[in-house]
Amino acid sequence: MKRLLTEDQLREGVQRLAHEIGDSYAGRPLTIVGILTGSVVLLADLIRELNLPLRVGVVQARSYHGATTERGELIINSDLMPDIKDRDVLLVDDIFDTGHTLVEVVAKMRELQPRSIRSLVLFRKEGRQQVKHDPDFVGFSIPDKFVVGYGLDYEDAYRHLPYLAALEENEINDHPLDGERGAG
Ligand code: 5GP
Ligand code: MG
């Protein structure tokens, strides 16, 4: 594993984002909605840097990979989200890769008639985007590598790492958590 961003760099990035949000909403109440599961670490750190009247909620987005579809169909579960009608909403995700996830979640949330909706991602991969939408707030641009840590997983492992790391080619096949189940 190659470390890309240290714990200190991530903290500074999150603080920078919190300042931008503070300036932008200027004391107005805000509803922050994190996209599960990747945004949990960011969400926890970001909200504690914000000095605004704040509501916090989550929405789940996961891809369902059918046998025939190349890109999985996105399943969005908003049951855990607070009412966002007529509210200023900031949607928070870990990483902006092709951009499809964020675009689809934003579209789904617009149906609930928020007063405004903007988006924030901690990482944006360079040269990968397939959508016109750009997030309103971006923490870091990172190279096109498969990254883990600070909320991001590989096969459900590594989310808890306090830094961001890129997996090497030879680390992408073995299941990182297999040992926990024991042999057989
Ligand atoms: P998009 O729809 O923008 O292509 O993909 C966004 C989602 O794909 C992210 O929320 C994340 O779950 C996953 N993803 C994209 N790139 C990476 C990566 O490098 N590492 C990990 N762990 N997940 C990624
Ligand atoms: Mg995700």
mmCIF file of C-alpha atoms and ligand atoms in Angstrom:
data_model
loop_
_atom_site.group_PDB
_atom_site.id
_atom_site.type_symbol
_atom_site.label_atom_id
_atom_site.label_comp_id
_atom_site.label_asym_id
_atom_site.label_seq_id
_atom_site.Cartn_x
_atom_site.Cartn_y
_atom_site.Cartn_z
ATOM 1 C CA MET A 1 0.000 0.000 0.000
ATOM 2 C CA LYS A 2 1.257 3.428 -0.882
ATOM 3 C CA ARG A 3 0.234 6.334 1.315
ATOM 4 C CA LEU A 4 -1.144 9.282 -0.654
ATOM 5 C CA LEU A 5 -2.396 11.634 2.078
ATOM 6 C CA THR A 6 -1.451 11.684 5.750
ATOM 7 C CA GLU A 7 -3.803 12.132 8.670
ATOM 8 C CA ASP A 8 -2.590 15.745 9.056
ATOM 9 C CA GLN A 9 -3.152 16.565 5.397
ATOM 10 C CA LEU A 10 -6.672 15.137 5.579
ATOM 11 C CA ARG A 11 -7.456 17.153 8.698
ATOM 12 C CA GLU A 12 -6.273 20.349 6.991
ATOM 13 C CA GLY A 13 -8.361 19.532 3.927
ATOM 14 C CA VAL A 14 -11.473 18.975 6.024
ATOM 15 C CA GLN A 15 -10.879 22.236 7.895
ATOM 16 C CA ARG A 16 -10.487 24.082 4.594
ATOM 17 C CA LEU A 17 -13.798 22.640 3.386
ATOM 18 C CA ALA A 18 -15.493 23.616 6.648
ATOM 19 C CA HIS A 19 -14.335 27.226 6.182
ATOM 20 C CA GLU A 20 -15.657 27.295 2.624
ATOM 21 C CA ILE A 21 -19.012 25.954 3.791
ATOM 22 C CA GLY A 22 -19.153 28.446 6.668
ATOM 23 C CA ASP A 23 -18.474 31.376 4.309
ATOM 24 C CA SER A 24 -20.920 30.115 1.790
ATOM 25 C CA TYR A 25 -23.911 29.569 4.099
ATOM 26 C CA ALA A 26 -23.094 32.508 6.381
ATOM 27 C CA GLY A 27 -24.919 31.329 9.493
ATOM 28 C CA ARG A 28 -27.980 29.939 7.676
ATOM 29 C CA PRO A 29 -29.255 26.567 8.904
ATOM 30 C CA LEU A 30 -27.924 23.665 6.879
ATOM 31 C CA THR A 31 -28.890 20.025 6.434
ATOM 32 C CA ILE A 32 -25.884 17.833 5.714
ATOM 33 C CA VAL A 33 -26.586 14.442 4.181
ATOM 34 C CA GLY A 34 -23.788 11.892 3.963
ATOM 35 C CA ILE A 35 -23.860 9.068 1.422
ATOM 36 C CA LEU A 36 -23.292 5.732 3.168
ATOM 37 C CA THR A 37 -21.025 4.046 3.795
ATOM 38 C CA GLY A 38 -17.953 5.753 2.415
ATOM 39 C CA SER A 39 -18.688 9.191 3.847
ATOM 40 C CA VAL A 40 -18.968 8.229 7.543
ATOM 41 C CA VAL A 41 -15.450 9.227 8.558
ATOM 42 C CA LEU A 42 -15.584 12.479 6.606
ATOM 43 C CA LEU A 43 -19.062 13.257 7.919
ATOM 44 C CA ALA A 44 -18.003 12.807 11.545
ATOM 45 C CA ASP A 45 -14.944 15.031 11.129
ATOM 46 C CA LEU A 46 -16.580 17.682 8.955
ATOM 47 C CA ILE A 47 -19.653 18.348 11.115
ATOM 48 C CA ARG A 48 -17.475 18.946 14.173
ATOM 49 C CA GLU A 49 -15.645 21.716 12.297
ATOM 50 C CA LEU A 50 -18.873 23.503 11.346
ATOM 51 C CA ASN A 51 -20.236 26.384 13.317
ATOM 52 C CA LEU A 52 -23.732 26.580 11.775
ATOM 53 C CA PRO A 53 -27.192 25.457 12.908
ATOM 54 C CA LEU A 54 -26.932 21.932 11.560
ATOM 55 C CA ARG A 55 -29.095 18.899 10.825
ATOM 56 C CA VAL A 56 -27.322 15.688 9.911
ATOM 57 C CA GLY A 57 -28.702 12.742 7.999
ATOM 58 C CA VAL A 58 -27.587 9.876 5.815
ATOM 59 C CA VAL A 59 -28.709 8.269 2.597
ATOM 60 C CA GLN A 60 -27.572 4.922 1.288
ATOM 61 C CA ALA A 61 -26.459 4.440 -2.303
ATOM 62 C CA ARG A 62 -25.217 1.108 -3.538
ATOM 63 C CA SER A 63 -24.749 -0.402 -6.963
ATOM 64 C CA TYR A 64 -26.541 -3.546 -7.866
ATOM 65 C CA HIS A 65 -24.529 -5.412 -10.458
ATOM 66 C CA GLY A 66 -26.852 -7.545 -12.553
ATOM 67 C CA ALA A 67 -25.383 -10.158 -14.873
ATOM 68 C CA THR A 68 -25.904 -8.149 -18.038
ATOM 69 C CA THR A 69 -25.313 -4.545 -17.035
ATOM 70 C CA GLU A 70 -21.867 -3.053 -17.285
ATOM 71 C CA ARG A 71 -22.445 -0.287 -14.769
ATOM 72 C CA GLY A 72 -24.510 -1.427 -11.791
ATOM 73 C CA GLU A 73 -27.948 0.017 -11.253
ATOM 74 C CA LEU A 74 -27.859 2.420 -8.325
ATOM 75 C CA ILE A 75 -30.202 1.686 -5.428
ATOM 76 C CA ILE A 76 -30.879 4.730 -3.263
ATOM 77 C CA ASN A 77 -32.438 4.336 0.174
ATOM 78 C CA SER A 78 -33.491 7.628 1.755
ATOM 79 C CA ASP A 79 -35.503 6.196 4.694
ATOM 80 C CA LEU A 80 -32.932 7.415 7.221
ATOM 81 C CA MET A 81 -32.880 10.962 5.932
ATOM 82 C CA PRO A 82 -34.552 13.908 7.702
ATOM 83 C CA ASP A 83 -37.226 15.879 5.842
ATOM 84 C CA ILE A 84 -35.410 18.190 3.424
ATOM 85 C CA LYS A 85 -38.336 20.071 1.903
ATOM 86 C CA ASP A 86 -37.546 23.806 1.725
ATOM 87 C CA ARG A 87 -34.192 23.282 3.416
ATOM 88 C CA ASP A 88 -30.664 24.108 2.284
ATOM 89 C CA VAL A 89 -29.021 20.743 1.725
ATOM 90 C CA LEU A 90 -25.392 19.778 1.308
ATOM 91 C CA LEU A 91 -24.815 16.267 0.058
ATOM 92 C CA VAL A 92 -21.493 14.739 1.136
ATOM 93 C CA ASP A 93 -19.661 11.859 -0.516
ATOM 94 C CA ASP A 94 -16.220 10.373 -0.147
ATOM 95 C CA ILE A 95 -15.011 10.257 -3.734
ATOM 96 C CA PHE A 96 -16.045 11.533 -7.147
ATOM 97 C CA ASP A 97 -14.970 9.002 -9.747
ATOM 98 C CA THR A 98 -17.157 8.747 -12.869
ATOM 99 C CA GLY A 99 -19.627 11.062 -11.118
ATOM 100 C CA HIS A 100 -22.720 8.914 -11.750
ATOM 101 C CA THR A 101 -23.439 8.227 -8.063
ATOM 102 C CA LEU A 102 -23.540 11.868 -7.058
ATOM 103 C CA VAL A 103 -25.557 12.915 -10.090
ATOM 104 C CA GLU A 104 -28.184 10.271 -9.414
ATOM 105 C CA VAL A 105 -28.441 11.005 -5.701
ATOM 106 C CA VAL A 106 -28.752 14.751 -6.374
ATOM 107 C CA ALA A 107 -31.543 14.070 -8.885
ATOM 108 C CA LYS A 108 -33.381 11.838 -6.429
ATOM 109 C CA MET A 109 -33.103 14.419 -3.650
ATOM 110 C CA ARG A 110 -34.365 17.234 -5.890
ATOM 111 C CA GLU A 111 -37.668 15.353 -6.035
ATOM 112 C CA LEU A 112 -38.019 16.063 -2.306
ATOM 113 C CA GLN A 113 -38.003 19.818 -3.062
ATOM 114 C CA PRO A 114 -35.158 21.193 -0.962
ATOM 115 C CA ARG A 115 -34.676 24.958 -1.034
ATOM 116 C CA SER A 116 -31.204 24.399 -2.460
ATOM 117 C CA ILE A 117 -28.951 21.426 -2.960
ATOM 118 C CA ARG A 118 -25.202 21.433 -3.308
ATOM 119 C CA SER A 119 -22.577 18.720 -3.145
ATOM 120 C CA LEU A 120 -19.213 18.111 -1.556
ATOM 121 C CA VAL A 121 -16.641 15.386 -2.127
ATOM 122 C CA LEU A 122 -13.391 14.897 -0.287
ATOM 123 C CA PHE A 123 -11.588 13.353 -3.273
ATOM 124 C CA ARG A 124 -11.983 13.817 -7.002
ATOM 125 C CA LYS A 125 -10.091 11.446 -9.280
ATOM 126 C CA GLU A 126 -8.343 13.157 -12.144
ATOM 127 C CA GLY A 127 -9.544 12.378 -15.653
ATOM 128 C CA ARG A 128 -12.367 9.957 -14.775
ATOM 129 C CA GLN A 129 -15.535 12.030 -14.945
ATOM 130 C CA GLN A 130 -18.350 11.043 -17.305
ATOM 131 C CA VAL A 131 -20.935 13.602 -16.212
ATOM 132 C CA LYS A 132 -21.353 17.356 -16.645
ATOM 133 C CA HIS A 133 -22.067 18.003 -12.961
ATOM 134 C CA ASP A 134 -19.112 19.117 -10.854
ATOM 135 C CA PRO A 135 -19.280 19.046 -7.048
ATOM 136 C CA ASP A 136 -19.572 22.491 -5.436
ATOM 137 C CA PHE A 137 -16.840 21.724 -2.891
ATOM 138 C CA VAL A 138 -13.805 19.483 -3.506
ATOM 139 C CA GLY A 139 -11.181 18.601 -0.902
ATOM 140 C CA PHE A 140 -8.394 17.031 -2.945
ATOM 141 C CA SER A 141 -7.715 16.047 -6.545
ATOM 142 C CA ILE A 142 -6.040 12.643 -6.562
ATOM 143 C CA PRO A 143 -4.491 10.453 -9.279
ATOM 144 C CA ASP A 144 -6.522 7.695 -10.949
ATOM 145 C CA LYS A 145 -5.641 4.907 -8.490
ATOM 146 C CA PHE A 146 -7.840 2.640 -6.392
ATOM 147 C CA VAL A 147 -7.697 4.219 -2.950
ATOM 148 C CA VAL A 148 -8.675 3.043 0.530
ATOM 149 C CA GLY A 149 -8.841 4.486 4.025
ATOM 150 C CA TYR A 150 -10.637 7.435 5.614
ATOM 151 C CA GLY A 151 -13.980 5.731 4.909
ATOM 152 C CA LEU A 152 -13.101 4.073 1.606
ATOM 153 C CA ASP A 153 -13.017 0.277 1.492
ATOM 154 C CA TYR A 154 -11.756 -2.612 -0.538
ATOM 155 C CA GLU A 155 -14.076 -5.607 -0.048
ATOM 156 C CA ASP A 156 -15.271 -3.984 3.214
ATOM 157 C CA ALA A 157 -11.754 -3.688 4.657
ATOM 158 C CA TYR A 158 -9.546 -0.643 5.353
ATOM 159 C CA ARG A 159 -12.317 1.914 5.972
ATOM 160 C CA HIS A 160 -10.922 2.718 9.402
ATOM 161 C CA LEU A 161 -7.423 3.722 8.273
ATOM 162 C CA PRO A 162 -6.862 7.351 9.310
ATOM 163 C CA TYR A 163 -4.845 8.073 6.129
ATOM 164 C CA LEU A 164 -5.512 7.619 2.403
ATOM 165 C CA ALA A 165 -3.587 4.890 0.589
ATOM 166 C CA ALA A 166 -3.504 3.498 -2.949
ATOM 167 C CA LEU A 167 -3.647 -0.270 -3.324
ATOM 168 C CA GLU A 168 -0.917 -1.840 -5.441
ATOM 169 C CA GLU A 169 -1.860 -4.200 -8.295
ATOM 170 C CA ASN A 170 -0.927 -7.340 -6.341
ATOM 171 C CA GLU A 171 -3.094 -6.290 -3.398
ATOM 172 C CA ILE A 172 -6.267 -6.130 -5.469
ATOM 173 C CA ASN A 173 -7.016 -9.862 -5.720
ATOM 174 C CA ASP A 174 -6.744 -11.464 -2.303
ATOM 175 C CA HIS A 175 -9.634 -10.875 0.053
ATOM 176 C CA PRO A 176 -8.185 -8.706 2.837
ATOM 177 C CA LEU A 177 -10.549 -10.010 5.561
ATOM 178 C CA ASP A 178 -10.474 -13.727 4.733
ATOM 179 C CA GLY A 179 -8.334 -14.573 7.747
ATOM 180 C CA GLU A 180 -11.115 -13.581 10.152
ATOM 181 C CA ARG A 181 -13.360 -16.473 9.098
ATOM 182 C CA GLY A 182 -10.648 -19.086 9.569
ATOM 183 C CA ALA A 183 -10.004 -22.012 7.242
ATOM 184 C CA GLY A 184 -13.030 -23.381 5.369
HETATM 185 P P1 5GP B 1 -18.821 7.151 -9.213
HETATM 186 O O1 5GP B 1 -20.296 6.904 -9.296
HETATM 187 O O2 5GP B 1 -18.435 8.595 -9.068
HETATM 188 O O3 5GP B 1 -18.065 6.494 -10.344
HETATM 189 O O4 5GP B 1 -18.299 6.346 -7.980
HETATM 190 C C1 5GP B 1 -18.444 6.791 -6.717
HETATM 191 C C2 5GP B 1 -18.371 5.634 -5.742
HETATM 192 O O5 5GP B 1 -17.522 4.564 -6.215
HETATM 193 C C3 5GP B 1 -17.760 6.106 -4.463
HETATM 194 O O6 5GP B 1 -18.747 6.584 -3.565
HETATM 195 C C4 5GP B 1 -17.056 4.864 -3.958
HETATM 196 O O7 5GP B 1 -17.979 4.071 -3.242
HETATM 197 C C5 5GP B 1 -16.665 4.119 -5.201
HETATM 198 N N1 5GP B 1 -15.265 4.382 -5.612
HETATM 199 C C6 5GP B 1 -14.838 5.064 -6.694
HETATM 200 N N2 5GP B 1 -13.484 5.100 -6.739
HETATM 201 C C7 5GP B 1 -13.056 4.446 -5.649
HETATM 202 C C8 5GP B 1 -11.733 4.153 -5.114
HETATM 203 O O8 5GP B 1 -10.667 4.493 -5.638
HETATM 204 N N3 5GP B 1 -11.692 3.444 -3.953
HETATM 205 C C9 5GP B 1 -12.827 3.029 -3.305
HETATM 206 N N4 5GP B 1 -12.664 2.356 -2.182
HETATM 207 N N5 5GP B 1 -14.076 3.292 -3.773
HETATM 208 C C10 5GP B 1 -14.179 3.996 -4.933
HETATM 209 MG MG MG B 2 -19.409 5.121 -1.771
#
